[in-house]
Coordinates of C-alpha atoms and ligand atoms in Angstrom, one line a residue:
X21 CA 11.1 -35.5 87.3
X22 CA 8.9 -37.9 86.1
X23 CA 5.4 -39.6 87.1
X24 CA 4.7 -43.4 87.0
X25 CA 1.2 -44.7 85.6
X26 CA 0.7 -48.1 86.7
X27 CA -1.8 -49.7 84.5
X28 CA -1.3 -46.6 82.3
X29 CA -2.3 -48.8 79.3
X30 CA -5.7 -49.7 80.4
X31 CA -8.9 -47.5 80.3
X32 CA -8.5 -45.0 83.1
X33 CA -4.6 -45.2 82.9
X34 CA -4.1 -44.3 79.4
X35 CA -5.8 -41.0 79.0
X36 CA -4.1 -40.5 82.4
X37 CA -0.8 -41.0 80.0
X38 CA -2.3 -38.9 77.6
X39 CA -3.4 -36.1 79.8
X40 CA 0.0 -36.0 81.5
X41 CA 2.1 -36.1 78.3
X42 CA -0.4 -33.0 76.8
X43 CA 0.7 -31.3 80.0
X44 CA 4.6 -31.6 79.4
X45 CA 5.5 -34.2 82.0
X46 CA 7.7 -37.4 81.2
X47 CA 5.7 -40.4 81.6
X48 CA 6.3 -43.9 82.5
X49 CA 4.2 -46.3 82.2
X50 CA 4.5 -49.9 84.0
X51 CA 2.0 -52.2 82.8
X52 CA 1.8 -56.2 82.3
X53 CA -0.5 -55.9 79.6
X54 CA -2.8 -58.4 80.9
X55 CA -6.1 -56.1 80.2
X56 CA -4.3 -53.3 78.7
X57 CA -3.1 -52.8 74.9
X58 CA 0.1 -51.2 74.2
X59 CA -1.4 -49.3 71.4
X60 CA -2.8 -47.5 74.3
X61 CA 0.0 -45.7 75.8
X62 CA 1.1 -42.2 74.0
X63 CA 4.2 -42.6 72.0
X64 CA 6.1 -40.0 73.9
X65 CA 5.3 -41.9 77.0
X66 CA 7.4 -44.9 78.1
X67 CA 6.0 -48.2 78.3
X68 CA 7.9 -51.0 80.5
X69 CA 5.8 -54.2 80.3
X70 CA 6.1 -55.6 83.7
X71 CA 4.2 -56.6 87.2
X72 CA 4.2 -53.4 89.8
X73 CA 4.9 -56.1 92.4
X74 CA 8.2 -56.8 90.9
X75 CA 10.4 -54.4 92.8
X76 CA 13.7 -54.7 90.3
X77 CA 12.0 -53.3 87.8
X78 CA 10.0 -50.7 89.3
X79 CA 12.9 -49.4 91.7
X80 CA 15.3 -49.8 89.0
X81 CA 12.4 -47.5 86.7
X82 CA 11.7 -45.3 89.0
X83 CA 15.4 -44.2 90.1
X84 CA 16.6 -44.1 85.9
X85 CA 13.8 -41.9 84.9
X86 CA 13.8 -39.6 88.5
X87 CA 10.2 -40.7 89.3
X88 CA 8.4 -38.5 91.7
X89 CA 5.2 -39.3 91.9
X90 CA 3.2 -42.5 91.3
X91 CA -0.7 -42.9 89.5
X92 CA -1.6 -46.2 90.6
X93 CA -4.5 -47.5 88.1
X94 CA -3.1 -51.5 87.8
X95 CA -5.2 -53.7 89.3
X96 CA -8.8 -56.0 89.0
X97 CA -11.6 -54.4 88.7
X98 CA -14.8 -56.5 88.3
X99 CA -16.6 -57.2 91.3
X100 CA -18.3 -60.2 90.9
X101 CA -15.3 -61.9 89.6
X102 CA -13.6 -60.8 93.4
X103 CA -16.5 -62.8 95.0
X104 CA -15.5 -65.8 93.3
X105 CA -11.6 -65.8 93.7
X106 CA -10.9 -62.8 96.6
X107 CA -7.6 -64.3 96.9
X108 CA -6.2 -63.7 93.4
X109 CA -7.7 -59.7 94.2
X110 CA -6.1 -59.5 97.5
X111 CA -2.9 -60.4 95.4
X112 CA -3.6 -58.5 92.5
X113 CA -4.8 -55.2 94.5
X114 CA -3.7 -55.3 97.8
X115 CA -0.3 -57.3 97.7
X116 CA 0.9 -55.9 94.7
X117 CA 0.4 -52.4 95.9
X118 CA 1.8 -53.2 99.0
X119 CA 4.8 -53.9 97.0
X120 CA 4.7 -50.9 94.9
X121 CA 4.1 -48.3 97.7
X122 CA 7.1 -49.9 99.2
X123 CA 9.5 -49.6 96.0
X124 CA 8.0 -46.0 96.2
X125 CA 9.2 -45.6 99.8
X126 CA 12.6 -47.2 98.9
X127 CA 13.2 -45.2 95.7
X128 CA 12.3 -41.7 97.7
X129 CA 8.9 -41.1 96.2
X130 CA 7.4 -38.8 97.8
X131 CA 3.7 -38.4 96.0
X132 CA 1.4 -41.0 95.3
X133 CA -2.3 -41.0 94.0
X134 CA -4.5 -43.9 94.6
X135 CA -7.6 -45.4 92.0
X136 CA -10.1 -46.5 95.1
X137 CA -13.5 -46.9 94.5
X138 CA -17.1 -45.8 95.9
X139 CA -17.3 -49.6 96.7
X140 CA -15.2 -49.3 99.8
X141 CA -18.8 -47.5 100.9
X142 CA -20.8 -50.8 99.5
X143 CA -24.4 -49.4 100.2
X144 CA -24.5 -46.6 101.7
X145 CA -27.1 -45.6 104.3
X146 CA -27.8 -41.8 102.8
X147 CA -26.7 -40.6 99.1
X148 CA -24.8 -38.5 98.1
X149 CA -22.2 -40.3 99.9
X150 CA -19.3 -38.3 102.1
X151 CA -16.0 -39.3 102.7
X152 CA -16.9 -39.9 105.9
X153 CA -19.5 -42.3 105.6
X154 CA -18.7 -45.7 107.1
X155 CA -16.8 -47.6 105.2
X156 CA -18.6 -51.6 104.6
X157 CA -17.4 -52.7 101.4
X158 CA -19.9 -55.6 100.2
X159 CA -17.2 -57.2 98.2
X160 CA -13.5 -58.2 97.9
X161 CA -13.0 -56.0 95.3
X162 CA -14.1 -53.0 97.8
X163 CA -12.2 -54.3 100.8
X164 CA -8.6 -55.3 98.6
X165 CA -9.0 -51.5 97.7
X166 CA -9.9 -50.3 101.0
X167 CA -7.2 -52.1 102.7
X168 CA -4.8 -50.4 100.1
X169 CA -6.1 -46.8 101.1
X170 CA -5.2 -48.1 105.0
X171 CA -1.6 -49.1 103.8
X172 CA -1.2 -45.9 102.4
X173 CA -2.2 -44.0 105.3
X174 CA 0.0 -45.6 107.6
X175 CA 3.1 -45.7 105.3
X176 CA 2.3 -41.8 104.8
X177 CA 2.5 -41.2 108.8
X178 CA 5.9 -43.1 108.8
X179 CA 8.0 -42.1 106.0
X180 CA 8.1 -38.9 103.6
X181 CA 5.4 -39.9 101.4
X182 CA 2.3 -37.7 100.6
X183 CA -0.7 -39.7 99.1
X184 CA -4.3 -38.5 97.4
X185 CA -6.8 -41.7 96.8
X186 CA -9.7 -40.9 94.9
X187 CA -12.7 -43.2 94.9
X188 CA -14.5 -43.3 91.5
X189 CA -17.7 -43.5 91.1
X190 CA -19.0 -44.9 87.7
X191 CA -16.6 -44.5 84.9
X192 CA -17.6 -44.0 81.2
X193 CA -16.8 -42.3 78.1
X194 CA -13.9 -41.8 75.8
X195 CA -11.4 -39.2 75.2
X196 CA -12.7 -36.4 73.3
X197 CA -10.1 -36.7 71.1
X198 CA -10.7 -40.5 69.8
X199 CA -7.5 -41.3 71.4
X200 CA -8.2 -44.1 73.9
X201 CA -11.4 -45.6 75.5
X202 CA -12.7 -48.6 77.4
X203 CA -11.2 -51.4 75.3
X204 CA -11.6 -54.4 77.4
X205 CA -12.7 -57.7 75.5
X206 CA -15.4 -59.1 77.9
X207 CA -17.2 -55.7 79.2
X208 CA -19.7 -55.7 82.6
X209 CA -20.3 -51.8 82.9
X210 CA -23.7 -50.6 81.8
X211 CA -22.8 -47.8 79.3
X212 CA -19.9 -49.6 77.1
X213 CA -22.5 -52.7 77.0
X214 CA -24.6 -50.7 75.8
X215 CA -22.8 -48.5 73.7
X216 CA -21.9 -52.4 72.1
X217 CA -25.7 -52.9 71.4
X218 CA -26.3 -49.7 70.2
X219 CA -23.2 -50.0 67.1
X220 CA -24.5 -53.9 66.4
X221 CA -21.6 -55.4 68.4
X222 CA -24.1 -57.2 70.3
X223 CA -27.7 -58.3 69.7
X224 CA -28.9 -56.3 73.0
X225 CA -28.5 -55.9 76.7
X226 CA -30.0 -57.0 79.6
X227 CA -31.6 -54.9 83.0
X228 CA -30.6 -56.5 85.9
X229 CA -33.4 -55.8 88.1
X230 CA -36.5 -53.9 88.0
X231 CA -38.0 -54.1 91.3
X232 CA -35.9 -51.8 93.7
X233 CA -37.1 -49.0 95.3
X234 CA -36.2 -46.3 93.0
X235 CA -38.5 -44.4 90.9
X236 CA -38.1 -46.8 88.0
X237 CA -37.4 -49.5 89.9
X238 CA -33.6 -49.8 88.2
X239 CA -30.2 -48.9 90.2
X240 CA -29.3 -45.4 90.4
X241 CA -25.3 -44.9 89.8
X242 CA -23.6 -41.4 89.4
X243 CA -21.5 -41.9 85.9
X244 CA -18.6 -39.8 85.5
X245 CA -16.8 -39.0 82.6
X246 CA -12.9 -40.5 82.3
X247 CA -11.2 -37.1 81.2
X248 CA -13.2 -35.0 84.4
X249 CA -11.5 -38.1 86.2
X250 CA -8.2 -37.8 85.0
X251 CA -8.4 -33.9 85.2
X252 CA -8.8 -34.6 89.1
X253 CA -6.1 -36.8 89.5
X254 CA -3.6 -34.1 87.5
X255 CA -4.9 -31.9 89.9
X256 CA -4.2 -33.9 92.8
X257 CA -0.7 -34.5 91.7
X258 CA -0.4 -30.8 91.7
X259 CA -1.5 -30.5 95.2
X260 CA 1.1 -33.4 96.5
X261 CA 4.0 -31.8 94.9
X262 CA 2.9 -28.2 96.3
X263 CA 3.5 -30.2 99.6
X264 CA -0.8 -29.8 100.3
X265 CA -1.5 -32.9 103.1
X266 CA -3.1 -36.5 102.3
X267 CA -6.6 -36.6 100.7
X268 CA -9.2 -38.5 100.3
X269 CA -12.1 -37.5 98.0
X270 CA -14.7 -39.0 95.8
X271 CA -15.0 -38.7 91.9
X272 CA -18.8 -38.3 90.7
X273 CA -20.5 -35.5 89.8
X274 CA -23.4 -35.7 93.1
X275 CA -26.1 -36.7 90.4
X276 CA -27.6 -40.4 89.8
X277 CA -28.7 -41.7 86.6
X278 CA -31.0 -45.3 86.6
X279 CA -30.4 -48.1 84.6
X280 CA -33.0 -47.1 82.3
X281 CA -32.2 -43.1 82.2
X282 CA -28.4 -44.8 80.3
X283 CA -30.4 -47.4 78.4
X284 CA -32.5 -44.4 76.6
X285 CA -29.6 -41.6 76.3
X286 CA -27.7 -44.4 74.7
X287 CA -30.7 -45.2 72.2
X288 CA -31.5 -41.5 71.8
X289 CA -28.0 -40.2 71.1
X290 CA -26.6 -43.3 69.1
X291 CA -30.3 -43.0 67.0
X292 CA -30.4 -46.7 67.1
X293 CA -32.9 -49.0 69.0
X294 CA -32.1 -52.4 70.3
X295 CA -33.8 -55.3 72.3
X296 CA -33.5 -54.5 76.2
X297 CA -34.9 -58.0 78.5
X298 CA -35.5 -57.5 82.0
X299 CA -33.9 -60.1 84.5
X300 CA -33.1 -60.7 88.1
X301 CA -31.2 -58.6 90.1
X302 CA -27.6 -59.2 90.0
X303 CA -25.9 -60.2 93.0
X304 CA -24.1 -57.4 94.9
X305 CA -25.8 -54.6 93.1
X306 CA -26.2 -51.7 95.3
X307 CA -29.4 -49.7 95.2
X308 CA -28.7 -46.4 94.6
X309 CA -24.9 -44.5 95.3
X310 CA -24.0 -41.5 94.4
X311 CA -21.3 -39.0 95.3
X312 CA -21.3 -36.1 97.5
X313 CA -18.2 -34.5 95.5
X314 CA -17.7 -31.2 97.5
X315 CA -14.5 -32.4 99.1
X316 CA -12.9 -32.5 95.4
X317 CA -14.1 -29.6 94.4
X318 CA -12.9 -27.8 97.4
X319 CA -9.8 -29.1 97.9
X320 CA -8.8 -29.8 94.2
X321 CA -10.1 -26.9 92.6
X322 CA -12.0 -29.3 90.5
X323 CA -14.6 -28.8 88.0
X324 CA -15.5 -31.0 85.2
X325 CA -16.4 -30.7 81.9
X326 CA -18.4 -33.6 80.8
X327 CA -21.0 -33.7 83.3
X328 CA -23.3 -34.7 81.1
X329 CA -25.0 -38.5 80.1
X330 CA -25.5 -37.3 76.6
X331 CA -22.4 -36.4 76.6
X332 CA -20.6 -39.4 78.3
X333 CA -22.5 -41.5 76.0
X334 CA -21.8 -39.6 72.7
X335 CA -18.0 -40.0 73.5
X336 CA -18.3 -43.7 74.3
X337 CA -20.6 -44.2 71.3
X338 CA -17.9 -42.9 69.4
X339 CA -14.9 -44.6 70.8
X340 CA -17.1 -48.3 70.1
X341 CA -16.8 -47.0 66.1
X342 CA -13.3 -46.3 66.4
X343 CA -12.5 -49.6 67.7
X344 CA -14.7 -51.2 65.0
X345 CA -13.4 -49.1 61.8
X346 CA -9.6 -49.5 63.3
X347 CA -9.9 -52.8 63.4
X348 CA -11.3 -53.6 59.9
X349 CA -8.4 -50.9 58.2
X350 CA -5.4 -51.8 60.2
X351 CA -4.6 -53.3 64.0
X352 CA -4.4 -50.8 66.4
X353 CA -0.6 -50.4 67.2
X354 CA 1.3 -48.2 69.9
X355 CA 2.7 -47.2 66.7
X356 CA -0.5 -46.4 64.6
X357 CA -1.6 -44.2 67.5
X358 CA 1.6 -42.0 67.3
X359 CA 0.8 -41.3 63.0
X360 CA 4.1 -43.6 62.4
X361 CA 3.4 -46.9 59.8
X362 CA 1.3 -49.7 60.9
X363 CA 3.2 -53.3 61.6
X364 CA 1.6 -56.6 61.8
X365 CA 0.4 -57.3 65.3
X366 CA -2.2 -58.3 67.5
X367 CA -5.3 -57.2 66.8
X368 CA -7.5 -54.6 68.9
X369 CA -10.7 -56.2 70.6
X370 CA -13.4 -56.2 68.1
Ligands
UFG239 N1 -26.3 -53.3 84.5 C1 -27.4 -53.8 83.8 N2 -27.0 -54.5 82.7 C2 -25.7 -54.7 82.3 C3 -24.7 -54.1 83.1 C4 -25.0 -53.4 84.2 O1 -28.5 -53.7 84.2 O2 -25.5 -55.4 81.3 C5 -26.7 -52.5 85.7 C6 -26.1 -53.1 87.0 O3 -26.9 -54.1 87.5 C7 -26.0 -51.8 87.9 C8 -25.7 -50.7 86.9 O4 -26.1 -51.2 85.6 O5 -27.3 -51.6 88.5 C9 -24.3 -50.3 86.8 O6 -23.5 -51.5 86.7 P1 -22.0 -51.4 86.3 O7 -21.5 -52.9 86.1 O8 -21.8 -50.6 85.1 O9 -21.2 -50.7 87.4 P2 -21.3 -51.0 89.0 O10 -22.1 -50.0 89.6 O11 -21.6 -52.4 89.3 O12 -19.7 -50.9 89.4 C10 -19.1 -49.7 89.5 C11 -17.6 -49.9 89.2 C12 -17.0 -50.7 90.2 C13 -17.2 -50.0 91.5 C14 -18.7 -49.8 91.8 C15 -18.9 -49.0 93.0 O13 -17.5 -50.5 87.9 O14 -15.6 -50.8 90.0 O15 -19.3 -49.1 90.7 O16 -20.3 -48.8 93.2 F1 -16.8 -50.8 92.5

């Protein structure tokens, strides 16, 4: 028995490797390392560099290491980028799961948990948001994710495969442990941009928008933290091999932060000012979304531990120094990360 992480060496997908290798489970991990880093992936975890959509590999994978559920995290994530090339997301989201949920089908496994996203909502009429809320998705990114979620409905009522997607709401924070965190070289999410002002990485940060109708006129988002995340995934692979039925369920703790509540717990806990400038609104920004995240808790039995933007923000505050001091002693390396002796390689993002 074995579970498959696919994209389990980017930011949500690696301390889903690391949470399920704590746990006792074998591990494999299928990743093209296009955004991810293989220093990211747990030693005791097996990494196979390669594309989920190609189906040798995977099949061949899933049947040697008797995989019986799949975490699928690969994909594109940045939604502006989908509004200017929705085709490469249809292929990178949509077809390439297609593919994948069928090598899952044809290699007899049974469980599979879904990243979606609270953009399949795009902005919702009332917050908190249910799962039954309609479902608009403003943006390519929303609907190659949605569409995914249909797939795997439909491929659930015809052959014997059980599926949980779980759309996330705002995603931040590190592992606890300093083991992994948001990496990527060209950030867009409010609280690593801004943990990158606040540890000099960059001179400051900008608010996109002052003028919506919220009490500070910035958007409201509910931030969750990556490890409550991956703590409700582990769960819902528990429910799937109990044989529990298909879910859908949202990720966010049912509280909102504004753009400038982050901006000030990021000052306040990292101790350090920076320059903040005010701009337009950015394109596709929803006002205000934020979970209703009963279903989860219900169903899953889930109850996070970070639920807290001090916290969120201390975490990611401290993952940004990691990255910085790793980088200036040695490259982070798969290797490094398991305590075994460094070898020349790439370096981490600095
Ligand atoms: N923001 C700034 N300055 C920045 C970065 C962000 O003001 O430098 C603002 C944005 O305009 C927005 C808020 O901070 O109002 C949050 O923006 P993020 O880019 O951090 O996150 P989004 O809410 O745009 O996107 C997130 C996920 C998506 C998901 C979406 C669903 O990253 O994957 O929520 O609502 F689709």
């Amino acid at each position: 028995m074995a579970v498959m992480v696919t994209g389990g060496a980017g930011y949500i997908g690696s301390h889903m490797a690391w949470r399920l290798v704590e746990a006792g489970e074998q591990v494999v991990v299928v990743d093209r390392l296009s955004a991810g880093f293989d220093w990211a992936v747990p030693a005791a975890a097996e990494l196979i560099v390669a594309d989920i959509a190609d189906q040798d590999q995977v099949e061949a994978a899933m049947r040697r290491h008797g995989v019986d559920a799949v975490i699928h995290f690969a994909g594109s994530v940045i939604v502006p980028e989908s509004v200017a090339d929705p085709l490469a997301y249809y292929r990178n989201n949509t077809v390439a799961s297609r593919s994948l949920i069928e090598s899952a089908v044809r290699s007899g496994v049974s469980n599979f948990i879904f990243s979606s996203t609270a953009a399949v909502y795009g902005s919702p009429a009332a917050i908190p948001v249910r799962e039954d809320a309609p479902l608009l998705p403003e943006s390519p990114y929303g609907t190659s994710k949605l569409m995914t979620e249909l797939m795997l409905r439909d491929a659930a009522a015809a052959h014997d495969l059980r599926y949980a997607a779980l759309r996330y709401f705002n995603v931040a924070g590190a592992d606890p442990e300093g083991r992994s965190g948001q990496s990527t070289e060209s950030p867009t999410h409010l609280i690593k941009i801004a943990a990158e002002a606040a540890t000099g990485k960059r001179p400051g940060l900008s608010v996109f928008g002052t003028d919506y109708p919220t009490p500070d006129g910035t958007c409201i988002r509910d931030y969750i933290h990556v490890s409550d995340l991956v703590d409700a995934h582990y769960l819902a692979l528990q429910r799937l091999r109990a044989g529990g039925g298909n879910l859908v369920a949202n990720c966010g703790y049912g509280r909102g932060h504004s753009v400038l509540e982050v901006i000030d717990a990021v000052k306040r806990v990292a101790g350090r000012d920076f320059p903040v400038e005010f701009q337009d609104r950015r394109a596709g920004d929803a006002v205000a979304i934020v979970a209703d995240a009963g279903l989860a808790r219900r169903e899953l039995g889930w109850s996070p531990r970070y639920d807290d933007l001090e916290t969120i923000v201390g975490h990611a505050l401290r993952w940004e120094e990691i990255l910085r001091s790793r980088n200036t002693a040695a490259p982070m390396r798969r290797d490094v990360v398991a305590g075994a002796p460094p070898r020349p390689s790439a370096k981490a993002p600095t």
